Coordinates of C-alpha atoms and ligand atoms in Angstrom, one line a residue:
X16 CA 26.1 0.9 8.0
X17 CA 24.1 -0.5 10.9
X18 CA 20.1 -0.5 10.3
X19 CA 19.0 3.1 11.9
X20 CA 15.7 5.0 11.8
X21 CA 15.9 8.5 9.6
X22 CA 13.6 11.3 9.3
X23 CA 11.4 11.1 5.8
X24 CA 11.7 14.9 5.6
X25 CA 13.7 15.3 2.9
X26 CA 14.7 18.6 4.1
X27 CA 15.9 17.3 7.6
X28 CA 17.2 13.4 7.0
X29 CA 18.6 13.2 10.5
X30 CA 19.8 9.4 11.3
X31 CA 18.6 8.0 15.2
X32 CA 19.7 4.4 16.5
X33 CA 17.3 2.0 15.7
X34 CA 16.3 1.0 19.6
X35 CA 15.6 4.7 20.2
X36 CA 12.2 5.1 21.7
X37 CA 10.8 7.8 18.9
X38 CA 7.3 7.9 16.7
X39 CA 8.5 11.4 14.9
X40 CA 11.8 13.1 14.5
X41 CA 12.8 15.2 17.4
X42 CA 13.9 17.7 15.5
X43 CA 11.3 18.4 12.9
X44 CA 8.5 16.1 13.8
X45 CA 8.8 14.4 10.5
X46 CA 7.7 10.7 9.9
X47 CA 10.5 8.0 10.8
X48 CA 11.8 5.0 8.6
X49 CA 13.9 2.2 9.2
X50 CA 16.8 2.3 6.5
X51 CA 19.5 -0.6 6.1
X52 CA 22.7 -1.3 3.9
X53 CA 21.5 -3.6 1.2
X54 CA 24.5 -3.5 0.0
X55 CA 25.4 -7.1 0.4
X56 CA 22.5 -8.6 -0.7
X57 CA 22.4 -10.9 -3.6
X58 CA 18.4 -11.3 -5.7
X59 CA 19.3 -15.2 -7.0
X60 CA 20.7 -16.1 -3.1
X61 CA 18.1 -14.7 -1.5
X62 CA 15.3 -16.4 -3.7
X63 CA 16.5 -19.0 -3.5
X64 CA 16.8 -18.7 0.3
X65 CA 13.4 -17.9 0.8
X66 CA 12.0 -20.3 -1.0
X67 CA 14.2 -23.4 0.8
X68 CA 12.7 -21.9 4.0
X69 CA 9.2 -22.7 2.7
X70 CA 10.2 -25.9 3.7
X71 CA 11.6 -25.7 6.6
X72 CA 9.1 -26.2 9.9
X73 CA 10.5 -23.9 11.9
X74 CA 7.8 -21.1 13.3
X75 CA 10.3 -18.4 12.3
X76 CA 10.7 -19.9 8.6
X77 CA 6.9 -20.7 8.4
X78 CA 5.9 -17.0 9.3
X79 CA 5.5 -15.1 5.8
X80 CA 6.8 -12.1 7.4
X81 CA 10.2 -13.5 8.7
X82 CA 10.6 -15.6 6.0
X83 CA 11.9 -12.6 4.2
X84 CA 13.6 -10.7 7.6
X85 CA 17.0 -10.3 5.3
X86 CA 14.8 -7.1 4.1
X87 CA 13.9 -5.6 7.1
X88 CA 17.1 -7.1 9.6
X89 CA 16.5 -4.6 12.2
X90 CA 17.1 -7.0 15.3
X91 CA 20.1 -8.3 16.4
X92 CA 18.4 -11.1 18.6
X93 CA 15.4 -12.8 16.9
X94 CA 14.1 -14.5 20.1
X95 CA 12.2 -11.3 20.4
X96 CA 10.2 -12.3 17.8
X97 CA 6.5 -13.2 18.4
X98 CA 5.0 -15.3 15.4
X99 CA 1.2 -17.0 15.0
X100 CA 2.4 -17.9 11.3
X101 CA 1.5 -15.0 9.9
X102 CA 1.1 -14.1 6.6
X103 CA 1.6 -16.9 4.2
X104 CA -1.6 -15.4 2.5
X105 CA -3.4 -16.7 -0.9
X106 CA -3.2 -15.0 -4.1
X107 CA -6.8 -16.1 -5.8
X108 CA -8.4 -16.0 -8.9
X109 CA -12.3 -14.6 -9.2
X110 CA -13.2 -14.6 -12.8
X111 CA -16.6 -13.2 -11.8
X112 CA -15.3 -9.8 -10.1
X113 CA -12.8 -9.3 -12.9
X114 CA -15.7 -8.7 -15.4
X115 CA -16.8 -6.7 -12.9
X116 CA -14.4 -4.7 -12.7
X117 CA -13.9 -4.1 -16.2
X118 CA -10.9 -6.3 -16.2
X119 CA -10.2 -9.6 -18.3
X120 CA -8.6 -11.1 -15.1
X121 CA -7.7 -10.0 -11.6
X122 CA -5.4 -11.5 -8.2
X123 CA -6.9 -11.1 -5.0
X124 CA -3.9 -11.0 -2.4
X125 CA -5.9 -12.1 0.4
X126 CA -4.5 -10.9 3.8
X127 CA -8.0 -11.7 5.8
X128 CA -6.7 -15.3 6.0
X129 CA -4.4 -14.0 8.5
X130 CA -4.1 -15.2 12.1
X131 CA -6.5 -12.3 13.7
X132 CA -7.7 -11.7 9.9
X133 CA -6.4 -9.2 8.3
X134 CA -3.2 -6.8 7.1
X135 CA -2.3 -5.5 10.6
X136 CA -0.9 -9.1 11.4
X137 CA 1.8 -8.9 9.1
X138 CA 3.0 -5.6 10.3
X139 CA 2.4 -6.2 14.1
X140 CA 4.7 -8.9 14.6
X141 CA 7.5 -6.7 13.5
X142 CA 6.1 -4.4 16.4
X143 CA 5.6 -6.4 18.5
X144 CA 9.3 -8.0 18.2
X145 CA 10.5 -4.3 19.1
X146 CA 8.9 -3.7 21.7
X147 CA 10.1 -6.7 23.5
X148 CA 13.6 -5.7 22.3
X149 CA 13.1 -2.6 23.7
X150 CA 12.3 -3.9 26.8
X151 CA 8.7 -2.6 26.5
X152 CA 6.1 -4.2 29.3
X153 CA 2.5 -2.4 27.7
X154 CA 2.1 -1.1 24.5
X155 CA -0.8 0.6 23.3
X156 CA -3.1 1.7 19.7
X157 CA -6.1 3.4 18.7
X158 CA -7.7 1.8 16.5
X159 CA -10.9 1.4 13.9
X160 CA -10.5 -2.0 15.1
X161 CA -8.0 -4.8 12.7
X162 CA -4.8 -3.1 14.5
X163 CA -6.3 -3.5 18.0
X164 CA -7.5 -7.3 17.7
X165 CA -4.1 -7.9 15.9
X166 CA -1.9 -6.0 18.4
X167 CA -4.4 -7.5 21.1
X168 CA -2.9 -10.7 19.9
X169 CA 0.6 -10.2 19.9
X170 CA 0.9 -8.6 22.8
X171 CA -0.7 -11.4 24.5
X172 CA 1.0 -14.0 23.1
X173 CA 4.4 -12.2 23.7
X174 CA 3.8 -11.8 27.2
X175 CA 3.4 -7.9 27.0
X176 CA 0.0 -5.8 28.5
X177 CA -2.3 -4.8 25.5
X178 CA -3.9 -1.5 26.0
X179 CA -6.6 -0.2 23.3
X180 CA -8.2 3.0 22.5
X181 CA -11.4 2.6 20.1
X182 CA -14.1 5.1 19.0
X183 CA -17.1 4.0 20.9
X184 CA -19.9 2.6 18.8
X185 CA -17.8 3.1 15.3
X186 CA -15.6 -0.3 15.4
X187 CA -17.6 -3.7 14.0
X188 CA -18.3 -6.1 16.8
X189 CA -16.3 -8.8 15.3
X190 CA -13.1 -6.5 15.8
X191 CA -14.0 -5.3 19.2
X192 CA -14.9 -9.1 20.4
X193 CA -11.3 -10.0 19.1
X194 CA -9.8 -7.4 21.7
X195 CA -12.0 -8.6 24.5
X196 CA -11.2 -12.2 23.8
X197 CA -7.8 -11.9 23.6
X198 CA -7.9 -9.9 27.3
X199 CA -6.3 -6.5 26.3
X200 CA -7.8 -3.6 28.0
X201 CA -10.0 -1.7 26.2
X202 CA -11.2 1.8 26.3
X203 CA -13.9 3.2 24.0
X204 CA -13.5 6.8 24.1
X205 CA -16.2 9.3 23.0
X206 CA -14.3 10.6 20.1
X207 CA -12.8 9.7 16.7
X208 CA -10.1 8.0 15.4
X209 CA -8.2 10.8 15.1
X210 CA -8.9 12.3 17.9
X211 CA -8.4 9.4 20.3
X212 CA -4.8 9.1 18.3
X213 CA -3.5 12.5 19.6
X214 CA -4.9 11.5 22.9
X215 CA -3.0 7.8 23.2
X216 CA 0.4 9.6 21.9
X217 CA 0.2 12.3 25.1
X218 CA -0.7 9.0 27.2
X219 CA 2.4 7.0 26.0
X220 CA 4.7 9.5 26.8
X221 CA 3.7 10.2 30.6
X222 CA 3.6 6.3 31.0
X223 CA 6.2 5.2 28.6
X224 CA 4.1 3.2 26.9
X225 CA 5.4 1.8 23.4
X226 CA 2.7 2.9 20.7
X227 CA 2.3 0.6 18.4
X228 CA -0.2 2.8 15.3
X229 CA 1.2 2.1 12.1
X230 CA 2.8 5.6 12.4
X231 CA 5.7 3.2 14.5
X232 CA 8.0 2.4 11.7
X233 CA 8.3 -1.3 12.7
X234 CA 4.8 -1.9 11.6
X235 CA 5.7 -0.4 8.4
X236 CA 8.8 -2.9 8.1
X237 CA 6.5 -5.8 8.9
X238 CA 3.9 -5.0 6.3
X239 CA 6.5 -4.5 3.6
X240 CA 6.4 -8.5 3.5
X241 CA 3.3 -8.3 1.9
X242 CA 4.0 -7.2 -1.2
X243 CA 7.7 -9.2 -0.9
X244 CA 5.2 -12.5 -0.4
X245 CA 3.6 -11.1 -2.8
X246 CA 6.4 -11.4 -5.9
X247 CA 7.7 -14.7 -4.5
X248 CA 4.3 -16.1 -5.0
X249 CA 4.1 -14.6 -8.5
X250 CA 7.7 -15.8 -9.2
X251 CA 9.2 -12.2 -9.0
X252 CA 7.1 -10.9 -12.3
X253 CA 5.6 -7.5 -11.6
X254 CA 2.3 -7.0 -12.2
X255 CA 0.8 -3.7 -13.5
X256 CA -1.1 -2.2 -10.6
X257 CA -1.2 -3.0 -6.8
X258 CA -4.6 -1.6 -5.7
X259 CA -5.8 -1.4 -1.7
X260 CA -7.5 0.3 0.4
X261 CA -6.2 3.9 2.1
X262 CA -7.1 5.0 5.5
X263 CA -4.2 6.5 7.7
X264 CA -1.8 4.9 4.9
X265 CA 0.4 2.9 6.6
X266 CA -0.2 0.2 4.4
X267 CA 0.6 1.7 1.0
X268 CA 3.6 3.3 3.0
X269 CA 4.7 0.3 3.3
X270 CA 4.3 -1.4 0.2
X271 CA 6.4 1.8 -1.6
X272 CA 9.1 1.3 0.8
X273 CA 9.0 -3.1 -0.1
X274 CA 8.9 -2.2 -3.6
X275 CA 11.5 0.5 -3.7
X276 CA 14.0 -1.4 -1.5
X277 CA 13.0 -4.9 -3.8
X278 CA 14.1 -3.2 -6.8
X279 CA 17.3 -1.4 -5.5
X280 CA 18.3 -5.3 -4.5
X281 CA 17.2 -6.5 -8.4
X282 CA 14.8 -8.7 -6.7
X283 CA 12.3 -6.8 -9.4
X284 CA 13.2 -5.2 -12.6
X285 CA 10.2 -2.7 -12.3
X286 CA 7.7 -0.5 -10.1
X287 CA 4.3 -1.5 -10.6
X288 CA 1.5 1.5 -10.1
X289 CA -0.5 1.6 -7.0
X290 CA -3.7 2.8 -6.6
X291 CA -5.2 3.7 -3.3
X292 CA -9.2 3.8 -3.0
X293 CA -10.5 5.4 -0.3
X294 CA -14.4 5.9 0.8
X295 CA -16.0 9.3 -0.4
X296 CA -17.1 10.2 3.0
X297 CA -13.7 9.6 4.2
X298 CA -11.1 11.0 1.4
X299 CA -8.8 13.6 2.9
X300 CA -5.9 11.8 0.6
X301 CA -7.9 11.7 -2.6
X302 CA -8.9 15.5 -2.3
X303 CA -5.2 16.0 -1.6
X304 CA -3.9 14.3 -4.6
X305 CA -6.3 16.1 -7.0
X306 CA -3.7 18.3 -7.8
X307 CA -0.3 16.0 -7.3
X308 CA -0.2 16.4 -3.6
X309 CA 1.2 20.1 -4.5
X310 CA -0.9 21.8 -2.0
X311 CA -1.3 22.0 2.0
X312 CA -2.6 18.7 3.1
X313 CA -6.3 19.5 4.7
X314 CA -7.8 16.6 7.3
X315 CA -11.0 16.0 7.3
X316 CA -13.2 16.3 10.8
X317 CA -16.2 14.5 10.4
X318 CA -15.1 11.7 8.3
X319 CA -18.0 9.1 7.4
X320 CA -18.5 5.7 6.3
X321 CA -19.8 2.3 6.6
X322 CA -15.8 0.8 5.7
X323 CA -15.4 1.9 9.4
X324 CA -12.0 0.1 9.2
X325 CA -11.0 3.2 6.7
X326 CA -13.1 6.4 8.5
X327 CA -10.3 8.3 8.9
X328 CA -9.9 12.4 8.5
X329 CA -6.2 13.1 9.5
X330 CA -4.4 10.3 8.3
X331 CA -1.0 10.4 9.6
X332 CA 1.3 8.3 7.0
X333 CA -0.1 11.3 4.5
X334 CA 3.6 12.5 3.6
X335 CA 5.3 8.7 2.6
X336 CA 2.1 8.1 1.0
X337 CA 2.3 11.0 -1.4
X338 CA 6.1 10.0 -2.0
X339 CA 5.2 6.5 -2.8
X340 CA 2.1 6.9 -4.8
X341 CA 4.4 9.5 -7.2
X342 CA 7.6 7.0 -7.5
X343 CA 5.2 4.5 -8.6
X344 CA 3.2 7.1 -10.9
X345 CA 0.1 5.9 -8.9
X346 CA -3.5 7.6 -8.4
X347 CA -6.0 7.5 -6.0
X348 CA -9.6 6.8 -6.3
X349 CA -12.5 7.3 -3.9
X350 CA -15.6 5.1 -3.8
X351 CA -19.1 5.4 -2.6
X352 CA -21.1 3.8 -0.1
X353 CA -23.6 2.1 -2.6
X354 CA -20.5 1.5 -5.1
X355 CA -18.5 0.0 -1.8
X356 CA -21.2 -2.3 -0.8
X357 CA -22.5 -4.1 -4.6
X358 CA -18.1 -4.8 -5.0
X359 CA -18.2 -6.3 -1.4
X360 CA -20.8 -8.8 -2.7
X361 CA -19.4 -9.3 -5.7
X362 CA -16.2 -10.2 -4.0
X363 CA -18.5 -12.8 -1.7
X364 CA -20.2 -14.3 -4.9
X365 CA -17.0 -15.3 -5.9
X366 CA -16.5 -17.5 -2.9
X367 CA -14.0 -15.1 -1.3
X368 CA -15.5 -12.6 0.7
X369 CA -14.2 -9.4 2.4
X370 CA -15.0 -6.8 4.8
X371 CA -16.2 -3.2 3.6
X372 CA -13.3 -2.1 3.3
X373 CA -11.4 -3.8 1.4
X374 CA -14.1 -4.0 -1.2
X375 CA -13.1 -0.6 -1.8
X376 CA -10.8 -1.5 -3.8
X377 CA -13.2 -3.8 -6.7
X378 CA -15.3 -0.2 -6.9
X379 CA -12.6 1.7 -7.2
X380 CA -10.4 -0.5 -10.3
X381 CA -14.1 -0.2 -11.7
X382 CA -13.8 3.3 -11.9
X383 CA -10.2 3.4 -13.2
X384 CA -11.4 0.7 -15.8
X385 CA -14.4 2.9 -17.0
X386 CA -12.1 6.0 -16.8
X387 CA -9.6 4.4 -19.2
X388 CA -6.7 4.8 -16.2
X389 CA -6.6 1.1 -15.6
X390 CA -6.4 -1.2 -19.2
X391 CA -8.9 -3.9 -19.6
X392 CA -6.1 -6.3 -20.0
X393 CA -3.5 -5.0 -17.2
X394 CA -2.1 -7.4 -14.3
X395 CA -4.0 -6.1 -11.1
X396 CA -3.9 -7.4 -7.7
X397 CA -6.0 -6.0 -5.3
X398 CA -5.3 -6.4 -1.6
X399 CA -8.2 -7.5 0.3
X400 CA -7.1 -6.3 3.8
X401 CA -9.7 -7.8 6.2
X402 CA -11.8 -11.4 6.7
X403 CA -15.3 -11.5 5.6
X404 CA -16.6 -12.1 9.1
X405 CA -15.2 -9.2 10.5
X406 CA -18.3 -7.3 10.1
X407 CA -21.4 -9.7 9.6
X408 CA -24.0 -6.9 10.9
X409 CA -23.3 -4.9 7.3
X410 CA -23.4 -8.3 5.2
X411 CA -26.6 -9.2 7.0
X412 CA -27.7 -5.8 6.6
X413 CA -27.0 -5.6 2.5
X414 CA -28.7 -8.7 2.0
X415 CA -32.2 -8.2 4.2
X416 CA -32.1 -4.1 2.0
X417 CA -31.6 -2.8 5.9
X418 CA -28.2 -0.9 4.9
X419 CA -28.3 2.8 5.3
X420 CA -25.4 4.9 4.5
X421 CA -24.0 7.4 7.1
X422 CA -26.6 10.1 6.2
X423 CA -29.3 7.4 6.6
X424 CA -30.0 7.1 3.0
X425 CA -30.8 3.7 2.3
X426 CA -28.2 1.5 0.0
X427 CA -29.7 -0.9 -2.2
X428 CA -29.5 -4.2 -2.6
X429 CA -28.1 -5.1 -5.8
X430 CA -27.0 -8.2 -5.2
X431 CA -29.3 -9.1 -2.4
X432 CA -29.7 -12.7 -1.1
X433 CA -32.1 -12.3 1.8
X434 CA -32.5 -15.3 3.4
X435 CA -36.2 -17.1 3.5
X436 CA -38.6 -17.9 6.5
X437 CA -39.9 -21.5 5.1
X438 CA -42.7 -23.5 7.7
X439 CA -41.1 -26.9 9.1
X440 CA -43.3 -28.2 6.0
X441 CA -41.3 -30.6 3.0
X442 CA -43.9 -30.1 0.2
X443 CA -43.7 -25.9 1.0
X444 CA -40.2 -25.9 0.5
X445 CA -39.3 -28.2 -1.9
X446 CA -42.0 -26.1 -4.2
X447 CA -40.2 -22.9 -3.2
X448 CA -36.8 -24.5 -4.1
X449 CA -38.3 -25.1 -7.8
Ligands
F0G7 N1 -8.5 -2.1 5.3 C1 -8.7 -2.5 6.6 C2 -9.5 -3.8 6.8 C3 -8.2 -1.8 7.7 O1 -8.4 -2.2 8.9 C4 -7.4 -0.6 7.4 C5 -6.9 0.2 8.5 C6 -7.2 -0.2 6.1 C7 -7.7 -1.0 5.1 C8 -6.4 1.0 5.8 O2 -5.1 0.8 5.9 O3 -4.6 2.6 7.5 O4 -2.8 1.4 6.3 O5 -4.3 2.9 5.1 N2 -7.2 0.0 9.8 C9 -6.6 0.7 10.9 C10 -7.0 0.1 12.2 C11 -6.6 2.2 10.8 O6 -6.9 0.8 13.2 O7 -7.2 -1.1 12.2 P1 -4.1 2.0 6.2

């Protein structure tokens, strides 16, 4: 069977072509996927495949996306393709934030060393590539800011006009500075996230623009490579739990679907658990799954929190992400500001860094670790989704004790390291260094 998009409604299923122009099913407004026949595919071929290209100094073989394309082959022409080597992201030890944690070790998968720094690289290149396939000239995103400086990027760099929605005054300036500089258009709009989201979907249809919010399935094929990079590095053994960060929940959308499809090949012999942590201000999908995801999905409308990347109410990938956090027999954990901000430093005093977000998910395995959900001596990786120096204003903030939380409640310190005014004065200093 030729790749083709189908509606995740289990109740509906209908089958599109896969260079249909469609975010949601026509016929029930249901989330779309891409689905392929893996049927051909060998594990020991393909592993062995991928890791020859490794190799190989071709951009398409050095990108850590289609490195792996036999998993997501939805183009026929792969010129379409737009790679800045992305990807191709660390897996790193940090002995201090696993006690920490509660754990005796722990992976960070790093996916700020990214070309525009963080996750949304991985999956925009697969976007990207169908929207020039599509024949697409300007494609557009709302954005808390990593998915406009990354599709700000691609766009450019594949010759197509970038167009950007952001919340005004709720994106870091490091994100917002990435749009600019990479000259997409950008419009802050005096509304949220997921406000502004409704809004760009009603503009893309009377322009025929090609949305590219990880609610296009494309992205979600993209980011599968994460976790497929993922087991490669780790020589295909499973670890326990995968734990990042949820805010619209593309990303652990995707990694189901990578894990899912991986095993059905035998690339894996097992599911690991996820474990999405999201921000207490900000936790429409933790409420949700209190109960199993049994009940009516509410949205939050006044979502709030310092992880700006993750201040989402209504977050769109809601359905899949129930689906794949069950399959896994995963949970979901919310953080608070304070308990977000001491993980973030702990993550930086381990010569790593992160931004806010992402450091959800150190607080929250500290949680499951305390709450006996996670075991002390489980294999956990935890996906840190975005570069420390997207948002320098909250680490200088943190370490000077000028952090206030959304209600304006100050956060403290914990880990502080404020930095000292010295006179221009040798004997002064070198008694203050000791
Ligand atoms: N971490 C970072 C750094 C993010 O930028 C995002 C999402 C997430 C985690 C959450 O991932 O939405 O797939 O659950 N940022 C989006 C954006 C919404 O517009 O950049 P998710």
């Amino acid at each position: 069977m030729h790749p083709h998009l189908v509606c995740f409604n289990p109740e509906c299923r209908k089958t599109y072509g896969i260079s249909e122009v469609l975010y949601n099913c026509p016929s029930c407004q249901g989330l779309l996927e891409a689905t392929y026949d893996f049927g051909a595919l060998d594990a020991p071929t393909l592993k062995k495949l991928w890791r020859d290209r490794r190799m190989d100094n071709a951009p398409l073989e050095q990108s850590g996306v289609w490195r792996y394309r036999e998993l997501f082959p939805f183009l026929e022409d792969l010129s379409h393709v737009v790679t800045l080597r992305e990807g191709n992201t660390p897996l790193l030890g940090a002995p201090r934030a696993a006690e920490y944690g509660g754990l005796d070790r722990i992976t960070f998968k790093h996916q700020g060393f990214n070309p525009t720094g963080s996750f949304k690289d991985n999956g925009m290149t697969g976007g990207a590539a169908q929207a020039r396939r599509l024949g697409m000239k300007r494609v557009a995103c709302v954005s808390t800011g990593n998915t406009s400086a990354s599709m700000a990027a691609y766009a450019v760099a594949g010759g197509l006009d970038p167009l950007i929605f952001i919340p005004n005054g709720n994106i870091s300036y490091g994100k917002l500075a990435q749009a600019l500089e990479y000259g997409a258009k950008t419009f802050q709009v005096d509304a949220n996230f997921d406000q502004i989201l409704a809004l760009v979907r009603v503009l893309a249809e009377k322009l025929g623009i090609y949305l590219l919010n990880s609610i296009n399935p494309f992205r979600i094929e993209g980011q599968k490579s994460i976790v497929i990079e993922m087991m490669d590095q780790r020589d295909w053994k499973v670890p326990d739990w995968i734990v990042l960060p949820g805010g619209n929940l593309g990303n652990v959308s995707a990694f189901g679907k990578g894990l899912r499809e991986m095993l059905a090949v035998g690339l894996i012999d097992r599911l690991p658990r996820l474990a999405v942590v999201q921000a207490e201000g900000s936790s429409p999908f933790y409420e949700f799954m209190l109960d199993g995801g049994a009940g009516d999905f509410v949205s939050q409308t006044h979502p709030e929190t310092l992880a700006t990347a993750i201040k989402i109410g209504d977050p769109v990938s809601w359905p899949k992400a129930r689906f794949e956090i069950q399959t896994t027999n995963g949970v979901v954990e919310r953080a608070t500001e304070q308990e977000i901000a001491d993980a973030k430093a702990v993550i930086g005093h381990s010569g790593i860094g992160c931004e806010p977000a992402s450091a959800a998910t150190l607080a929250g395995i500290r949680k499951l670790t305390a709450a006996g959900v996670i075991d002390k001596a489980a294999d956990v990786v935890a996906i840190l989704t975005g570069n420390v120096l997207k948002d320098p204003d909250y680490i200088y903030k943190y370490h000077t004790g000028q952090l206030k939380d959304p209600g304006g409640a100050p956060i403290r310190s914990t880990f502080g390291n404020a930095p000292v005014v010295v006179p221009n004065d040798a004997d002064r200093i070198a008694e203050l260094i000791g």
